XYZ file of C-alpha atoms in Angstrom:
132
model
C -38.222 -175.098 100.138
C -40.208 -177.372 102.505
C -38.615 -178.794 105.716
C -38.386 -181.684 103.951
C -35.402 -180.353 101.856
C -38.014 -180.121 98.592
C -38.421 -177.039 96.221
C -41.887 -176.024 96.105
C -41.139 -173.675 93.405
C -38.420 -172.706 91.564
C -35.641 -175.151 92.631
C -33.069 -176.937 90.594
C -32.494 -174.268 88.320
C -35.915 -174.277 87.002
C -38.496 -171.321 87.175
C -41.938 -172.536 88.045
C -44.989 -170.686 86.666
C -47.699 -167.826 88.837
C -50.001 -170.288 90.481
C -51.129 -171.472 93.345
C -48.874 -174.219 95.283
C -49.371 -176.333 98.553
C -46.999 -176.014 101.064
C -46.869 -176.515 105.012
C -50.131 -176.855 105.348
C -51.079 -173.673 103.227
C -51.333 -172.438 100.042
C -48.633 -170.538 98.668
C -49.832 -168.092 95.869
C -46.477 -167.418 94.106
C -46.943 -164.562 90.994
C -44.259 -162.777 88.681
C -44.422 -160.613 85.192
C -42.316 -160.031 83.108
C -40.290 -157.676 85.120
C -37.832 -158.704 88.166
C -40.428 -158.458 90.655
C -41.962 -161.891 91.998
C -44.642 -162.481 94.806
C -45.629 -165.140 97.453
C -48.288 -164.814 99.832
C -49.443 -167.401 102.604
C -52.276 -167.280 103.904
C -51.488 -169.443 106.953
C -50.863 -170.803 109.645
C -48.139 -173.274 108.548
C -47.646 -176.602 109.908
C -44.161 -177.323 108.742
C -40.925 -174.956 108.155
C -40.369 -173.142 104.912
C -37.104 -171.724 103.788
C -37.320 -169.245 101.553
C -33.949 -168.969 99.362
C -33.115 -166.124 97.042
C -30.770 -166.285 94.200
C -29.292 -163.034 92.942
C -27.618 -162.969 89.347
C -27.442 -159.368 89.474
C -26.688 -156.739 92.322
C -29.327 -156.895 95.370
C -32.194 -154.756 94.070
C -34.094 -154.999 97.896
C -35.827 -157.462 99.191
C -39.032 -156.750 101.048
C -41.359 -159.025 103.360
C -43.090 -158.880 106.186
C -45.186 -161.777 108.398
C -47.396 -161.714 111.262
C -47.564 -164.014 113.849
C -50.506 -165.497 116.255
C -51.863 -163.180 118.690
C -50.951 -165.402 121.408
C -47.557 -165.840 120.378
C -46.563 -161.954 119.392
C -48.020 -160.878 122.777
C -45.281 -162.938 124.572
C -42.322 -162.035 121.208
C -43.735 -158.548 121.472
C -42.830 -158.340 125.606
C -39.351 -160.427 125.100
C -38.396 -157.813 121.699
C -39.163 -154.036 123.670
C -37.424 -155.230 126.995
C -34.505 -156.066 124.660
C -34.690 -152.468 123.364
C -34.692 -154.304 119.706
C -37.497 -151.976 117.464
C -40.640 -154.038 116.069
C -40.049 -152.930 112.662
C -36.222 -153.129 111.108
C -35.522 -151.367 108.295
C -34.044 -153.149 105.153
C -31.447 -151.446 103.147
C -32.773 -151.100 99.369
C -29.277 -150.803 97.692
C -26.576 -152.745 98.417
C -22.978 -151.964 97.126
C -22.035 -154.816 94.285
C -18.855 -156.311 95.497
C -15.951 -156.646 92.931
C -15.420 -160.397 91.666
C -13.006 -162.132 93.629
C -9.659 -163.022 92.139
C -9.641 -166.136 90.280
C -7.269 -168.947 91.501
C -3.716 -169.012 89.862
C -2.789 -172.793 89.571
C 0.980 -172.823 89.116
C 1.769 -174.406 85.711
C 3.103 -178.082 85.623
C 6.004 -179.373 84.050
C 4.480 -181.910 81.784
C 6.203 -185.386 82.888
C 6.571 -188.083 79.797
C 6.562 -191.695 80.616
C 9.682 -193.787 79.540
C 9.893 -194.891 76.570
C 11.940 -197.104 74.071
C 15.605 -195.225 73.947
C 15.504 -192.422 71.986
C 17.715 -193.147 68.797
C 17.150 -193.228 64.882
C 14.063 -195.650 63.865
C 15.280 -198.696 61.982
C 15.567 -198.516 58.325
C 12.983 -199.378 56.384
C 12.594 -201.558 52.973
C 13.134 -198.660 51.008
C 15.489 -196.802 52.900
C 19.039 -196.314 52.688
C 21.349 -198.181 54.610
C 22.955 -195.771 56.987
């Protein structure tokens, strides 16, 4: 999704083919096959944010990516990331443990309320009924 809030592939429920898309000043090179696994690379640099949003309809099979930034901007990330003590390179889990469905809501049932009506007695007689 572009910082503008628009899909650049695969939004609104749709699945967009492998091809080449523009995005943030790049080109976004987005391939799948017929397996699970999907693809998009960027060249770079991008002039705009993306957000890249995954939606899982099974359990989390991994995700894997990786980016590099300018020289003159890791030098400076680089410095600011060791005297943190955080490591360069975090490792991401490949299997996560599926979560059980949450309970579904219990609505409590409703007495169904009837509007007044006419009093409730016998219905007049009719032509060809007998007289009560």
């Amino acid at each position: 999704m572009g910082g503008d809030g628009r899909y650049v592939l695969n939004g609104d429920w749709a699945v967009s083919p492998p091809g080449t898309y523009e995005a943030a000043g790049t080109h976004v090179v987005y391939t799948r096959d017929t397996g699970p696994q999907e693809t998009l690379q960027a060249a770079g640099p991008t002039s705009h944010n993306l957000l890249l949003q995954v939606l899982l309809q099974e359990p989390n099979p991994g995700i894997e990516f990786e980016f590099w930034l300018p020289q003159e901007r890791y030098s400076p990330f680089q410095a600011r990331v060791q005297a943190l003590g955080w490591p360069l390179q975090q490792p991401q889990p490949r299997e996560v443990e599926p979560q059980p469905p949450a309970a579904p809501a219990v609505i409590p049932a409703r007495t169904p309320t009837l509007a007044p009506g006419p009093s409730a007695g016998p219905p007049p007689p009719g032509p060809g009924d007998p007289l009560r």
